[in-house]
PDB file of C-alpha atoms and ligand atoms in Angstrom:
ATOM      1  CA  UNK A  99      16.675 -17.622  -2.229  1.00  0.00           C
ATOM      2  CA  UNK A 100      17.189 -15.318  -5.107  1.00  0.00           C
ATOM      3  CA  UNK A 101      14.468 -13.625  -6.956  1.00  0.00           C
ATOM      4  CA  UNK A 102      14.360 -12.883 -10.965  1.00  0.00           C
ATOM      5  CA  UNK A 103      14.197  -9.307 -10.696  1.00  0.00           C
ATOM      6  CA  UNK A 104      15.006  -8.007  -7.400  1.00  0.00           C
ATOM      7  CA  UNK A 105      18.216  -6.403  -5.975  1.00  0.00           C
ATOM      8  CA  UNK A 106      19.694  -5.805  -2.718  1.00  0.00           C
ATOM      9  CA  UNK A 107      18.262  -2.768  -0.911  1.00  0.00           C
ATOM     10  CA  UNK A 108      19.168  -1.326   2.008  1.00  0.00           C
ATOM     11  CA  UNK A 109      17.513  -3.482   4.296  1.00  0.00           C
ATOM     12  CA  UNK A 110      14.911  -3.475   7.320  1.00  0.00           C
ATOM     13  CA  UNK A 111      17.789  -3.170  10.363  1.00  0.00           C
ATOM     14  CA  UNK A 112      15.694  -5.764  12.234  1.00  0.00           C
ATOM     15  CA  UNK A 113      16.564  -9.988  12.727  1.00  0.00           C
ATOM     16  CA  UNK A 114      15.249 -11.124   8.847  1.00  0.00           C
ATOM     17  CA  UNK A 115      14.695 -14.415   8.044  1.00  0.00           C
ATOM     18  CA  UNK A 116      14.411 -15.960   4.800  1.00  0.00           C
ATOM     19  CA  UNK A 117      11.611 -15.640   2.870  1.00  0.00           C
ATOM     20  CA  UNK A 118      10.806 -19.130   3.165  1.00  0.00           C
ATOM     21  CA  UNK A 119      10.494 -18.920   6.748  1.00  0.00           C
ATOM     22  CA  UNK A 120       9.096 -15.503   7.223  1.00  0.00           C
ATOM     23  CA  UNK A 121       5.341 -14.586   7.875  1.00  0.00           C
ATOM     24  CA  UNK A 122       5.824 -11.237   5.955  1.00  0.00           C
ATOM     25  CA  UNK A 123       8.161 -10.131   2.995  1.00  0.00           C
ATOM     26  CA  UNK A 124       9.371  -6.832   2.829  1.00  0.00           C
ATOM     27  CA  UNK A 125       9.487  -5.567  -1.405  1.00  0.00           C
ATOM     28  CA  UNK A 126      10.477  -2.230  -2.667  1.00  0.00           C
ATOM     29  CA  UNK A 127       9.015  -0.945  -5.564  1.00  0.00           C
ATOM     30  CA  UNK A 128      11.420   2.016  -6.551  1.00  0.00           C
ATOM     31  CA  UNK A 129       8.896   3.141  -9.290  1.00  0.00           C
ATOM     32  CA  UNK A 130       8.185   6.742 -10.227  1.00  0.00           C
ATOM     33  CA  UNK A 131       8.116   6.945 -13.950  1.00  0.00           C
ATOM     34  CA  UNK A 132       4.653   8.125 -14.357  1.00  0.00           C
ATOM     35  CA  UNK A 133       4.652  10.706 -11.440  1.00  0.00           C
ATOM     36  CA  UNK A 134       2.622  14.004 -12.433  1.00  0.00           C
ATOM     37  CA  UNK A 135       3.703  16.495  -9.582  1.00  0.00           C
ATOM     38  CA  UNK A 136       6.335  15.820  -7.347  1.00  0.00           C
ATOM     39  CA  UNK A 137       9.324  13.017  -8.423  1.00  0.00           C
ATOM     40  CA  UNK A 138      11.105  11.047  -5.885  1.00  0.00           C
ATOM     41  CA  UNK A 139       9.138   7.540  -5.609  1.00  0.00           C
ATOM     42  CA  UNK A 140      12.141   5.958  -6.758  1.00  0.00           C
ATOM     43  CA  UNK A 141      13.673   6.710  -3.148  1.00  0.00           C
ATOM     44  CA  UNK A 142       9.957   5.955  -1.300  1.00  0.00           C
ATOM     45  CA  UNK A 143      11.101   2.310  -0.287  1.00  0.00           C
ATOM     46  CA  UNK A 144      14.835   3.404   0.993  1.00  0.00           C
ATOM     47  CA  UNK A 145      13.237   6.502   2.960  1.00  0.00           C
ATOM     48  CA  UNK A 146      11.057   4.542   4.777  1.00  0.00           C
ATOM     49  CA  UNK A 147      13.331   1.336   6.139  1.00  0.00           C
ATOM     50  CA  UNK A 148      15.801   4.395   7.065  1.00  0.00           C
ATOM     51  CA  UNK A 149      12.940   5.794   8.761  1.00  0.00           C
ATOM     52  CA  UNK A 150      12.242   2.753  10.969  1.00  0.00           C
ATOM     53  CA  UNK A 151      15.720   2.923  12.357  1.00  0.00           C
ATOM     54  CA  UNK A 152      14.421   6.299  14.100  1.00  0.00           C
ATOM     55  CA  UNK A 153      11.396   3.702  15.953  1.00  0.00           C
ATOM     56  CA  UNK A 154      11.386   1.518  18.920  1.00  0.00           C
ATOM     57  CA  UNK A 155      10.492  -1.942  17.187  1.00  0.00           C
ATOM     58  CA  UNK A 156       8.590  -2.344  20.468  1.00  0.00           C
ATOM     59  CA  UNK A 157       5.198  -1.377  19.814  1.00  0.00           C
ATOM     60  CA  UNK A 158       3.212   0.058  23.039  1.00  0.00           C
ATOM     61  CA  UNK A 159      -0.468  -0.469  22.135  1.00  0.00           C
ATOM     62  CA  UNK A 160       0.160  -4.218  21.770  1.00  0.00           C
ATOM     63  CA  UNK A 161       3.079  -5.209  23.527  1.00  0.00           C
ATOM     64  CA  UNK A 162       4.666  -6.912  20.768  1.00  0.00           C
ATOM     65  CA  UNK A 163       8.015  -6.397  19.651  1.00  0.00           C
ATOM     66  CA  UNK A 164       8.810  -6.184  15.355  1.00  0.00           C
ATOM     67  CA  UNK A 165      12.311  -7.641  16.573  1.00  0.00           C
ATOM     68  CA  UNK A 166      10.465 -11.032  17.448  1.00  0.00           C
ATOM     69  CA  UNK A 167       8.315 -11.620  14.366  1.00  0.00           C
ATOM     70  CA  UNK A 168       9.186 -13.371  11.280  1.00  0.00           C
ATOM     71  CA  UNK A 169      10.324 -10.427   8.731  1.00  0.00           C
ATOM     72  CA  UNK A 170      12.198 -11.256   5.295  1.00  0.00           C
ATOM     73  CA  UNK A 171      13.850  -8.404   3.239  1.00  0.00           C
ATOM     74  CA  UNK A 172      13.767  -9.655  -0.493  1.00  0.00           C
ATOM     75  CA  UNK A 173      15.155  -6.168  -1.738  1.00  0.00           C
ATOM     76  CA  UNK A 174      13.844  -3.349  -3.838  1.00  0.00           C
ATOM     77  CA  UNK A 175      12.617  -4.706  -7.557  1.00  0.00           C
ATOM     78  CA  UNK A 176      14.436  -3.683 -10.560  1.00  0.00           C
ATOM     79  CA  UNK A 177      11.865  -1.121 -12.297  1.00  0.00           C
ATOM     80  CA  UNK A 178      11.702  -0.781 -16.014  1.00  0.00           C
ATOM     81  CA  UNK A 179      11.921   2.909 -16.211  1.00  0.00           C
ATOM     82  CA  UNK A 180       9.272   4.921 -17.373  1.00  0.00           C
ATOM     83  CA  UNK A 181       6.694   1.764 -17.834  1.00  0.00           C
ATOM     84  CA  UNK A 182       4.796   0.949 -14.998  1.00  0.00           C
ATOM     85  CA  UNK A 183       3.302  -2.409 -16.863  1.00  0.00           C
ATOM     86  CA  UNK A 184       5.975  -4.171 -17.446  1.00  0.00           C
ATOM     87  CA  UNK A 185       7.290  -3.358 -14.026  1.00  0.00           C
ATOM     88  CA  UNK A 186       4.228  -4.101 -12.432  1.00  0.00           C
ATOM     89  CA  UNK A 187       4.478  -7.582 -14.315  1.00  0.00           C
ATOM     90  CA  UNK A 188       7.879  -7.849 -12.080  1.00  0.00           C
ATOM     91  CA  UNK A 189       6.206  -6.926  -8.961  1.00  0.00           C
ATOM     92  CA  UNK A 190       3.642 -10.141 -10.339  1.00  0.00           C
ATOM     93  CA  UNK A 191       6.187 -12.435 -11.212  1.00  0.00           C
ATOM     94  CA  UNK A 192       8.224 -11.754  -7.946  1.00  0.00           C
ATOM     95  CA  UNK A 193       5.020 -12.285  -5.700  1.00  0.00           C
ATOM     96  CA  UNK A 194       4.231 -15.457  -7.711  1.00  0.00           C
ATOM     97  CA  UNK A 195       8.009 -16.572  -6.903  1.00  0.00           C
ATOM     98  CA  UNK A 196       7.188 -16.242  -3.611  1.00  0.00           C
ATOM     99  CA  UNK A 197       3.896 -17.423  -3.281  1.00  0.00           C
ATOM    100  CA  UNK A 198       5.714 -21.208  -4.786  1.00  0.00           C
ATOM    101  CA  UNK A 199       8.293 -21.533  -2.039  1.00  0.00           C
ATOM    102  CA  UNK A 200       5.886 -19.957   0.773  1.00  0.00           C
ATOM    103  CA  UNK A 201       2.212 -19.465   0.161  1.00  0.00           C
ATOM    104  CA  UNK A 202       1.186 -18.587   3.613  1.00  0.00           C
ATOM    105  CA  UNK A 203       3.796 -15.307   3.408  1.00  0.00           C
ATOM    106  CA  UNK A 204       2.241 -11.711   3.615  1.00  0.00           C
ATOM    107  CA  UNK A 205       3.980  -9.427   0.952  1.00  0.00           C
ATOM    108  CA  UNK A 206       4.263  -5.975   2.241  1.00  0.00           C
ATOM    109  CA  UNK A 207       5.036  -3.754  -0.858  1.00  0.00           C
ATOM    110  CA  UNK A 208       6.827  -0.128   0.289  1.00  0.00           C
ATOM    111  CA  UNK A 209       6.600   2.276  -3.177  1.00  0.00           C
ATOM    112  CA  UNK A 210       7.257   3.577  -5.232  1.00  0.00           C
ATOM    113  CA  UNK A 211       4.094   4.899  -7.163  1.00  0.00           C
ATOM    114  CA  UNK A 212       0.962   3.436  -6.468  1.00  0.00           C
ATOM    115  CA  UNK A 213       0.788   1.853 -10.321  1.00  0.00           C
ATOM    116  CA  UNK A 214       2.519  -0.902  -8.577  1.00  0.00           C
ATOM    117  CA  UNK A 215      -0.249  -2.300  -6.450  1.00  0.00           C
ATOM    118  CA  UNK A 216      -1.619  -3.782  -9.457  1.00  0.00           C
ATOM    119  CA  UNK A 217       1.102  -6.197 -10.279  1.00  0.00           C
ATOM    120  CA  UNK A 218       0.845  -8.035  -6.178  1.00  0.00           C
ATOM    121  CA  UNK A 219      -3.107  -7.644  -7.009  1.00  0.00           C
ATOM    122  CA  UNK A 220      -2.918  -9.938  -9.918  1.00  0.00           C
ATOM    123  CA  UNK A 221      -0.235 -12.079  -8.307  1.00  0.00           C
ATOM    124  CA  UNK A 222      -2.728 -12.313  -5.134  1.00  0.00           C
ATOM    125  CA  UNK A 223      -5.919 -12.400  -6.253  1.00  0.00           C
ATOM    126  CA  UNK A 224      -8.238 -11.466  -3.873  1.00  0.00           C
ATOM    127  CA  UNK A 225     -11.722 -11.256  -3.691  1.00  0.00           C
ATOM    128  CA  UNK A 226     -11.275  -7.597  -1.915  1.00  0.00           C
ATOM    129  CA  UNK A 227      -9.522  -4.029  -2.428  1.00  0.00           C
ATOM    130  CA  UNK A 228      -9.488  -1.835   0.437  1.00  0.00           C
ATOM    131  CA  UNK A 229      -7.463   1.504  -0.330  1.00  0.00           C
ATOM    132  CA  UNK A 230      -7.055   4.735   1.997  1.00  0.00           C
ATOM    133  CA  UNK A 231      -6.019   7.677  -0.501  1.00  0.00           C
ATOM    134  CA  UNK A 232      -7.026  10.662  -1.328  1.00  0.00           C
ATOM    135  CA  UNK A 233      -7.781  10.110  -5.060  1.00  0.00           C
ATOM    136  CA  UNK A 234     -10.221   7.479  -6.524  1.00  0.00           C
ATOM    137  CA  UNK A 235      -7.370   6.439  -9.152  1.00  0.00           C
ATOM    138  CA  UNK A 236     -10.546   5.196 -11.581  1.00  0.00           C
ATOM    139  CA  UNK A 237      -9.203   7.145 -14.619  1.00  0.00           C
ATOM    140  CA  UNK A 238      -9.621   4.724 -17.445  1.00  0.00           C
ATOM    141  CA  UNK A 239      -6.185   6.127 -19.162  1.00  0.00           C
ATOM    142  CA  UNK A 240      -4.146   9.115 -17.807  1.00  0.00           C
ATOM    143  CA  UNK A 241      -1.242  10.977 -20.111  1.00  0.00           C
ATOM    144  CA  UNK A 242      -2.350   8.006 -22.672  1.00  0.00           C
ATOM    145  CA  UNK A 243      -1.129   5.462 -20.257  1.00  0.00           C
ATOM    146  CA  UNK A 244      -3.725   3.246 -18.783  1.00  0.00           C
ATOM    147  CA  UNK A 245      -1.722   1.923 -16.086  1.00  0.00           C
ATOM    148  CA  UNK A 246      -0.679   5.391 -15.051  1.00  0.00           C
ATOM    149  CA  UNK A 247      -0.770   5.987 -11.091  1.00  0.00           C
ATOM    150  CA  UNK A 248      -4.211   7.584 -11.661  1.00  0.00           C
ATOM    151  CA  UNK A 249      -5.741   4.281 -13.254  1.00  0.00           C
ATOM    152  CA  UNK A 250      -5.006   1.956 -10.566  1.00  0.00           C
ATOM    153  CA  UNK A 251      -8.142   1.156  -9.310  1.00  0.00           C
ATOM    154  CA  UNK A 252      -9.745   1.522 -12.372  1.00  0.00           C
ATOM    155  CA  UNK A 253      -7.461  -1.745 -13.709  1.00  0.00           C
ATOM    156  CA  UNK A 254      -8.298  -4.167 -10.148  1.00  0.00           C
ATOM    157  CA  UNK A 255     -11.961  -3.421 -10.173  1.00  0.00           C
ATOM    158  CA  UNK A 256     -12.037  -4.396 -13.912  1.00  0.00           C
ATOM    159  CA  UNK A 257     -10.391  -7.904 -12.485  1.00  0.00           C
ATOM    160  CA  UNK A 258     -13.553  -8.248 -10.502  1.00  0.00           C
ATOM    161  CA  UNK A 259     -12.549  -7.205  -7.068  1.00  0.00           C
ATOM    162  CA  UNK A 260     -14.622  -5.485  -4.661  1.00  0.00           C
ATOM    163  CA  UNK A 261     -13.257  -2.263  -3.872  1.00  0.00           C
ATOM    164  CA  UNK A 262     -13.821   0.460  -0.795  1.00  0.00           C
ATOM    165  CA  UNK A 263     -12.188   3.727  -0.364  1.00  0.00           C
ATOM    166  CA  UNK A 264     -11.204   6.180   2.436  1.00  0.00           C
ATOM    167  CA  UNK A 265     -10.015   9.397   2.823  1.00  0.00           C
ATOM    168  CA  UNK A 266     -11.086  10.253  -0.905  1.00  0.00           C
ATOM    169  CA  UNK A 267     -11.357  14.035  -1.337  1.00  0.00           C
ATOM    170  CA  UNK A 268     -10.111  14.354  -5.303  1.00  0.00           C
ATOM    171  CA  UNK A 269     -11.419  12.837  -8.656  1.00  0.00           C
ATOM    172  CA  UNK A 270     -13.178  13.924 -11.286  1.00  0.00           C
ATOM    173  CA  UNK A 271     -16.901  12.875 -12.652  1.00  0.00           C
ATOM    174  CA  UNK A 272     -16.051  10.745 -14.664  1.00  0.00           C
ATOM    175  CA  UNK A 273     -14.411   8.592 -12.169  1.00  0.00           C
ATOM    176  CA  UNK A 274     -17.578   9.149  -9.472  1.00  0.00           C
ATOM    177  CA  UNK A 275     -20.077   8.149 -11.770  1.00  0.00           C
ATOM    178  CA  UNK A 276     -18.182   4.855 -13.099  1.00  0.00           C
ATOM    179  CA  UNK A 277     -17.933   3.833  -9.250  1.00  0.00           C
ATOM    180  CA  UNK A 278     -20.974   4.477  -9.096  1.00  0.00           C
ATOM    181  CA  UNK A 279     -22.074   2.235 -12.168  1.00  0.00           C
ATOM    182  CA  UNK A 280     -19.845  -0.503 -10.653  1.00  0.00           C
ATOM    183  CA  UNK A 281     -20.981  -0.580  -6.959  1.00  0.00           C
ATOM    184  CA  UNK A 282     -17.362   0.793  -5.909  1.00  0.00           C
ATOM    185  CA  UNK A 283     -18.139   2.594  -2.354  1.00  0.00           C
ATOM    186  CA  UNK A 284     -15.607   5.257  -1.256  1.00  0.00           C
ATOM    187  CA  UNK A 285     -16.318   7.751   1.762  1.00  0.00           C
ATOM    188  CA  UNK A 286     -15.179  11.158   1.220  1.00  0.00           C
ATOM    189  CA  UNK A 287     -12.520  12.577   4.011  1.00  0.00           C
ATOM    190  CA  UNK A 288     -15.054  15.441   5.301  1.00  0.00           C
ATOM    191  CA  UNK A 289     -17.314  12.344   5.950  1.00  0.00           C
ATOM    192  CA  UNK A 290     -14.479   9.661   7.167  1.00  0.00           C
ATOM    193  CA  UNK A 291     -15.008   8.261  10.671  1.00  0.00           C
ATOM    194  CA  UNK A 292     -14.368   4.847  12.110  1.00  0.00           C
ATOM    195  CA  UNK A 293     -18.592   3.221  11.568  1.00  0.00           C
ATOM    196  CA  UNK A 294     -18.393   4.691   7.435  1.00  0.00           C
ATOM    197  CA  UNK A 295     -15.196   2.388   7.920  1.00  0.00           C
ATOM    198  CA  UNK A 296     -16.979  -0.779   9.371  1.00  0.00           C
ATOM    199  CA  UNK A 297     -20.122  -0.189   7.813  1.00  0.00           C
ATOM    200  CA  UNK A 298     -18.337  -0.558   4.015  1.00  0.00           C
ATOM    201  CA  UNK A 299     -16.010  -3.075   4.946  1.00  0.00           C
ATOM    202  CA  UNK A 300     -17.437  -5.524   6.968  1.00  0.00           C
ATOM    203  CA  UNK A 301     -19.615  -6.757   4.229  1.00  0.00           C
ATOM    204  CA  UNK A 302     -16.998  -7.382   1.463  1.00  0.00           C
ATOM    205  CA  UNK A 303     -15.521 -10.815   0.885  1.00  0.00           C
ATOM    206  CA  UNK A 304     -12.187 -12.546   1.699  1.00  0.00           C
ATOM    207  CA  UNK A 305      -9.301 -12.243   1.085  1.00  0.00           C
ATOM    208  CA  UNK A 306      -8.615  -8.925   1.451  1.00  0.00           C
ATOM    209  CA  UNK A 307      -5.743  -6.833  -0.042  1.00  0.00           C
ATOM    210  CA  UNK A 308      -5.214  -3.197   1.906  1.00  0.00           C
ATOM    211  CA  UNK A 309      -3.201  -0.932   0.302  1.00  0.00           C
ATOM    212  CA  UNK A 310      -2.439   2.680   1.389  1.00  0.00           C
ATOM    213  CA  UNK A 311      -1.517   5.515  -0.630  1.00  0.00           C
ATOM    214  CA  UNK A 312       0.231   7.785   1.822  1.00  0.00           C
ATOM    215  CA  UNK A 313      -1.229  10.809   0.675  1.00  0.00           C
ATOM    216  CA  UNK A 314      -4.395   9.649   2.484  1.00  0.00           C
ATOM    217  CA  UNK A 315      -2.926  11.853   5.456  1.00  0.00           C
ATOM    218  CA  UNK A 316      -2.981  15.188   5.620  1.00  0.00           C
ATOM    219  CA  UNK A 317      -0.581  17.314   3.729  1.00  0.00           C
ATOM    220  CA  UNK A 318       1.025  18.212   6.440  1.00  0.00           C
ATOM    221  CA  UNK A 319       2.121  14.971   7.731  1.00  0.00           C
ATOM    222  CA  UNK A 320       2.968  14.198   4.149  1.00  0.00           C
ATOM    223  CA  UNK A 321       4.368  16.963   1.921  1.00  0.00           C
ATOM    224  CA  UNK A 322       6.493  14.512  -0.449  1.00  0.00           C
ATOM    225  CA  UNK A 323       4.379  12.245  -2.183  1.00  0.00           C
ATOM    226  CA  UNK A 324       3.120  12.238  -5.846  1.00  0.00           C
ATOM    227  CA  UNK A 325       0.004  14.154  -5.592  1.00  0.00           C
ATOM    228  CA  UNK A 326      -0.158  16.177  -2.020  1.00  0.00           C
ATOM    229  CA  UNK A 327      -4.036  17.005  -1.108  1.00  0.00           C
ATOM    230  CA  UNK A 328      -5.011  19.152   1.414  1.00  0.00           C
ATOM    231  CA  UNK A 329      -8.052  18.144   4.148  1.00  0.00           C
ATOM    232  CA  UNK A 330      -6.311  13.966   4.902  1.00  0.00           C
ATOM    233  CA  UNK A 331      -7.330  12.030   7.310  1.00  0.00           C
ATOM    234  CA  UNK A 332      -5.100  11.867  10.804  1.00  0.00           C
ATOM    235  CA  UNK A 333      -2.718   8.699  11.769  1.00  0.00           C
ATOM    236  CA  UNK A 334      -4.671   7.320  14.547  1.00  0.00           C
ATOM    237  CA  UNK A 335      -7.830   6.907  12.243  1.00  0.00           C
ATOM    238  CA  UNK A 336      -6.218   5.043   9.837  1.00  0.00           C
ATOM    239  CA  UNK A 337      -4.607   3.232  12.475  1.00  0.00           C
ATOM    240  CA  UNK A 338      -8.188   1.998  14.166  1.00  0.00           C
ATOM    241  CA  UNK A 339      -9.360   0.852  10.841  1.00  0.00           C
ATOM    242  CA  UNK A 340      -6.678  -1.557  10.118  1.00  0.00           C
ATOM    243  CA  UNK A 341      -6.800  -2.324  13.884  1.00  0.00           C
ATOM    244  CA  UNK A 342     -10.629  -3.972  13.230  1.00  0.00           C
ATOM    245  CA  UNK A 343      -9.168  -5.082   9.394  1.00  0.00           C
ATOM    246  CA  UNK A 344      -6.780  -6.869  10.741  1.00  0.00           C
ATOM    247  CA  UNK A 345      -9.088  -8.677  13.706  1.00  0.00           C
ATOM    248  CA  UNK A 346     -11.504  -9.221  11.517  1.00  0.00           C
ATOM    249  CA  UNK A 347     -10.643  -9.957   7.758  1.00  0.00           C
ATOM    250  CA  UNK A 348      -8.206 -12.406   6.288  1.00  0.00           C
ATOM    251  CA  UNK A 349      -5.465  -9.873   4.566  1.00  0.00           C
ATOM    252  CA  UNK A 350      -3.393 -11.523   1.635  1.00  0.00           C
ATOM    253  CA  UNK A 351      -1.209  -8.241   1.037  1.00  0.00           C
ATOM    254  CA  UNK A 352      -0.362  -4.847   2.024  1.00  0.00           C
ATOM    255  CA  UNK A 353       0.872  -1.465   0.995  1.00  0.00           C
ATOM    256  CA  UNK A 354       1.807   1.443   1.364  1.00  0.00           C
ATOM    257  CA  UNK A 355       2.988   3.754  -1.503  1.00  0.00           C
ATOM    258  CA  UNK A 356       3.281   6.984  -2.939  1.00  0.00           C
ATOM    259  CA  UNK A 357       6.292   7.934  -0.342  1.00  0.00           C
ATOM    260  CA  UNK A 358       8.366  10.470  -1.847  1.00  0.00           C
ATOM    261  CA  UNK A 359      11.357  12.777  -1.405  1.00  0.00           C
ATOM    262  CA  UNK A 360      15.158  12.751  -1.118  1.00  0.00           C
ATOM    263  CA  UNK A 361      15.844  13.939   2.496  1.00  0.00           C
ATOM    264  CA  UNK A 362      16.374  11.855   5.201  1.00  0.00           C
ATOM    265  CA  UNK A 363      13.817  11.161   7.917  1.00  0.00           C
ATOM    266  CA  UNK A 364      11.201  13.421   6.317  1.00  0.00           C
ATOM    267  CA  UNK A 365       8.056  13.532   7.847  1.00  0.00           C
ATOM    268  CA  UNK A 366       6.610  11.724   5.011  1.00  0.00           C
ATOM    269  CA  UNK A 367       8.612   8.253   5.381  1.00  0.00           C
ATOM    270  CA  UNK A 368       8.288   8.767   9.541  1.00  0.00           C
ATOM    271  CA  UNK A 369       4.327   8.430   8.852  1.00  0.00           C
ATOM    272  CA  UNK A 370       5.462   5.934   6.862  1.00  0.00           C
ATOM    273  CA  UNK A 371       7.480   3.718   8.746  1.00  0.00           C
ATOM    274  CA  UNK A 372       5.214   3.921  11.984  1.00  0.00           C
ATOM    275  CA  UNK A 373       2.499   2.693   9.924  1.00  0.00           C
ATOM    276  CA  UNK A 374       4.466  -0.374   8.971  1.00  0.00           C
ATOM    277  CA  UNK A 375       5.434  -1.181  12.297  1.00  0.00           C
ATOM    278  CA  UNK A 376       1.873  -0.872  13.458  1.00  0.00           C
ATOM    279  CA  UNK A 377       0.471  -3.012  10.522  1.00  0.00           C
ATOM    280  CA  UNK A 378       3.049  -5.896  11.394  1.00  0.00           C
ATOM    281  CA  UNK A 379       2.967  -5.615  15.240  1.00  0.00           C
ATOM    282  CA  UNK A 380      -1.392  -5.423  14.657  1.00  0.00           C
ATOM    283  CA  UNK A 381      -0.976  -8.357  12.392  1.00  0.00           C
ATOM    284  CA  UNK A 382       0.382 -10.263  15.550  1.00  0.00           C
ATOM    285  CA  UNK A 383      -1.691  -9.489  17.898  1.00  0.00           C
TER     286      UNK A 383
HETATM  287 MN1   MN B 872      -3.403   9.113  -4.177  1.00  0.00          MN
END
C-alpha cells in the first residue's frame, strides 16, 4: 500500500511483509530541525537498519528469530524541514493510515528527534507514556518553539496521559516542579534500578506507549545523539524493564529516537539496533 507522506528508505534487510499483514511497522522519522547540540537525526533511522545488518536476527535470550516474525518497512516519512509540528502531523496522519487498513499493527518509530513521538501519540492514543531518557522534555516552549525536542512530554501529558520516566538525570526546576504539580513520576539515573521500574509502572493504565530516547544510555555507548549526558543507564537494564513491559502491559507503540551521526555502524545506532531486535523478538515471546 502506499502512504501520503512516506518514501522509500533503505529498508530492514529482513523477509517484510506488507503492512497489512505485518504485526509491527517499521517508520523513519528523518527529523532534526530543532536539534540544539549535535545535528545528524536526519540519518538516525538509516544508521540504525544499517546497523541491524551487523546482528544475528536470532535472538539468544528467547530463542526467537526477527527473520520469522511479521515485520513491514513503510519507509522513512517526508519531514517538513525545520518544523517539527507539521511533521509530527505526518507521523499522525501516516499512523492513522495505518491504523484503517490494520489496527492490530505495532508502529515502531526509529528517529529522528524525539519531537516526533508526539505525532504516533496522538495517532495512538493511549492511556500511558513510558519514556527512558535522560531529560524530562517538560519545557513548556524551547527556542520559542513549543514542540521543540525539549517540550515533548510536556505536549502528551497535557493530552491526559499518564507519564513515567527513567534514566532522568537533566532538567531544570521548572520542569521538576510542573511534574510534580501533575503527578508525572520520573526516577533519577543515580536512583534507577529494576523495583523503581515496577513499582512506577505497574500501576499505570493500558495501553501503553514506550518510547526511548537513546541518550538514556550512557555517553559512552552513545556519543551521537542530540543532547549527550553523562551518568546513563547500561543496556541490560533497560533491557529487563521492557522485558516485564512487554509481559505485562498491552504496548500500542514504540520508539526509539534521538540516534544521531553520519558514520557507519557507530556505536550509537549498534545500541540502537540491538534494542530493536530485542523489543520485537521480547514482543514474541
Ligand atoms: Mn533526551
Amino acid at each position: 500500500m502506499e502512504f501520503l507522506y512516506t518514501y522509500e528508505a533503505f529498508k530492514l534487510e529482513l523477509p517484510l511483509v506488507s503492512p497489512e499483514r505485518a504485526d509491527f511497522v517499521i517508520l523513519g522519522v528523518p527529523f532534526d530541525g530543532t536539534t540544539s547540540y549535535k545535528s545528524g537525526a536526519r540519518f538516525g533511522p538509516t544508521l540504525i537498519r544499517q546497523a541491524t545488518l551487523n546482528l544475528e536476527s536470532y535472538v539468544l535470550d528467547y530463542d526467537i528469530d526477527i527473520a520469522d516474525l511479521p515485520i513491514a518497512d513503510i519507509g522513512d516519512i517526508a519531514v517538513v524541514a525545520g518544523d517539527p509540528r507539521k511533521t509530527a502531523d505526518r507521523v499522525r496522519e501516516t499512523i492513522e493510515e495505518l491504523e484503517r487498513v490494520n489496527p492490530k499493527a505495532i508502529p515502531v518509530l526509529l528517529g529522528g528527534e524525539h519531537s516526533q513521538t508526539l505525532g504516533a501519540v496522538e495517532a495512538l492514543k493511549p492511556k500511558s507514556y513510558v519514556v527512558f531518557d535522560a531529560h524530562l522534555d517538560l519545557r513548556d516552549s524551547y527556542e520559542d518553539n513549543p514542540y521543540n525536542h525539549a517540550c515533548v512530554a510536556r505536549r502528551i501529558a497535557e493530552l491526559g496521559i499518564r507519564e513515567a520516566m527513567f534514566g532522568i538525570r537533566s532538567g531544570t526546576r521548572e520542569e521538576v516542579e510542573f511534574a510534580e504539580k501533575n503527578g508525572i513520576r520520573w526516577v533519577h539515573a543515580r536512583d534507577y534500578g529494576f523495583d523503581s521500574f515496577v513499582d512506577l509502572v505497574e500501576p499505570l493504565p493500558e495501553p501503553v506507549y514506550l518510547s526511548v530516547d537513546i541518550d538514556v544510555f550512557d555517553v559512552s555507548m552513545v556519543p551521537d545523539t542530540g543532547t549527550p549526558e553523562a551518568g546513563g543507564l547500561r543496556f541490560w537494564e533497560v533491557i529487563e524493564a521492557i522485558e516485564w513491559l512487554t509481559a505485562n502491559k498491552r504496548i500500542v507503540g514504540f520508539d526509539i529516537m534521538e540516534v544521531a551521526g553520519e558514520r557507519l555502524g557507530n556505536p550509537t545506532a549498534l545500541t540502537a539496533a540491538k534494542l530493536l531486535f530485542y523489543f520485537l523478538a521480547m514482543m514474541k515471546r
